[in-house]
């Protein structure tokens, strides 16, 4: 059974640019969550999608957005990048999202210069 | 604000020793408490999880102890091995809410 796949693995962007990250969940999983991981703040929740609908949202500015497609694949977008957006962005998939095991991808390392 | 406080920030244990990581939470509505293990360059992987209707859960060398009245839970790694060296995160959630993570503990098991 294939795991959670995140692409790309590494990205370098310039301040002011925008970026799109992709996540393919485990087959059959309908819930996809996104987290930002930084040394100072740890793992912080961005948003969760279930069956193409945003079900939960964290406390991040509107520059961070996401969507989920009918095949459960998800993308997140960050517009007008800031230096502070440099982080490891992790995607997690689960069957229903209800207190069930969440499987994480390896993440996308975003560096903003 | 929902918070999960984790300690210590880092831990060095001799091979064969017991590693203990503690977490405390505030939201009494939390009803699912997983622990994740993360190696450098990898995403977190679920290690073990507990629900508040039990006080202890053991899987191999890993044990979660849960104290509902104190709103605390801890991870014990028995017979710690160098391969256990990683960052460990406790987390908590309720219903369809997302996981709230502790800040993590970097564990180093010396040979």
XYZ file of C-alpha atoms in Angstrom, chain A residues 34 47 49 52 54 62-68 74-78:
17
model
C -1.694 20.144 6.345
C -6.234 23.171 7.479
C -10.072 18.771 3.927
C -13.364 18.204 -1.109
C -12.502 22.376 4.189
C -5.343 34.152 4.296
C -2.179 33.864 2.208
C -2.340 30.168 3.037
C -5.049 28.318 1.168
C -5.792 24.818 0.040
C -8.136 22.615 -1.857
C -8.962 18.969 -2.333
C -4.835 18.003 -2.069
C -2.863 21.118 -2.811
C -1.909 24.011 -0.625
C -0.941 27.421 -1.895
C 0.993 30.183 -0.226
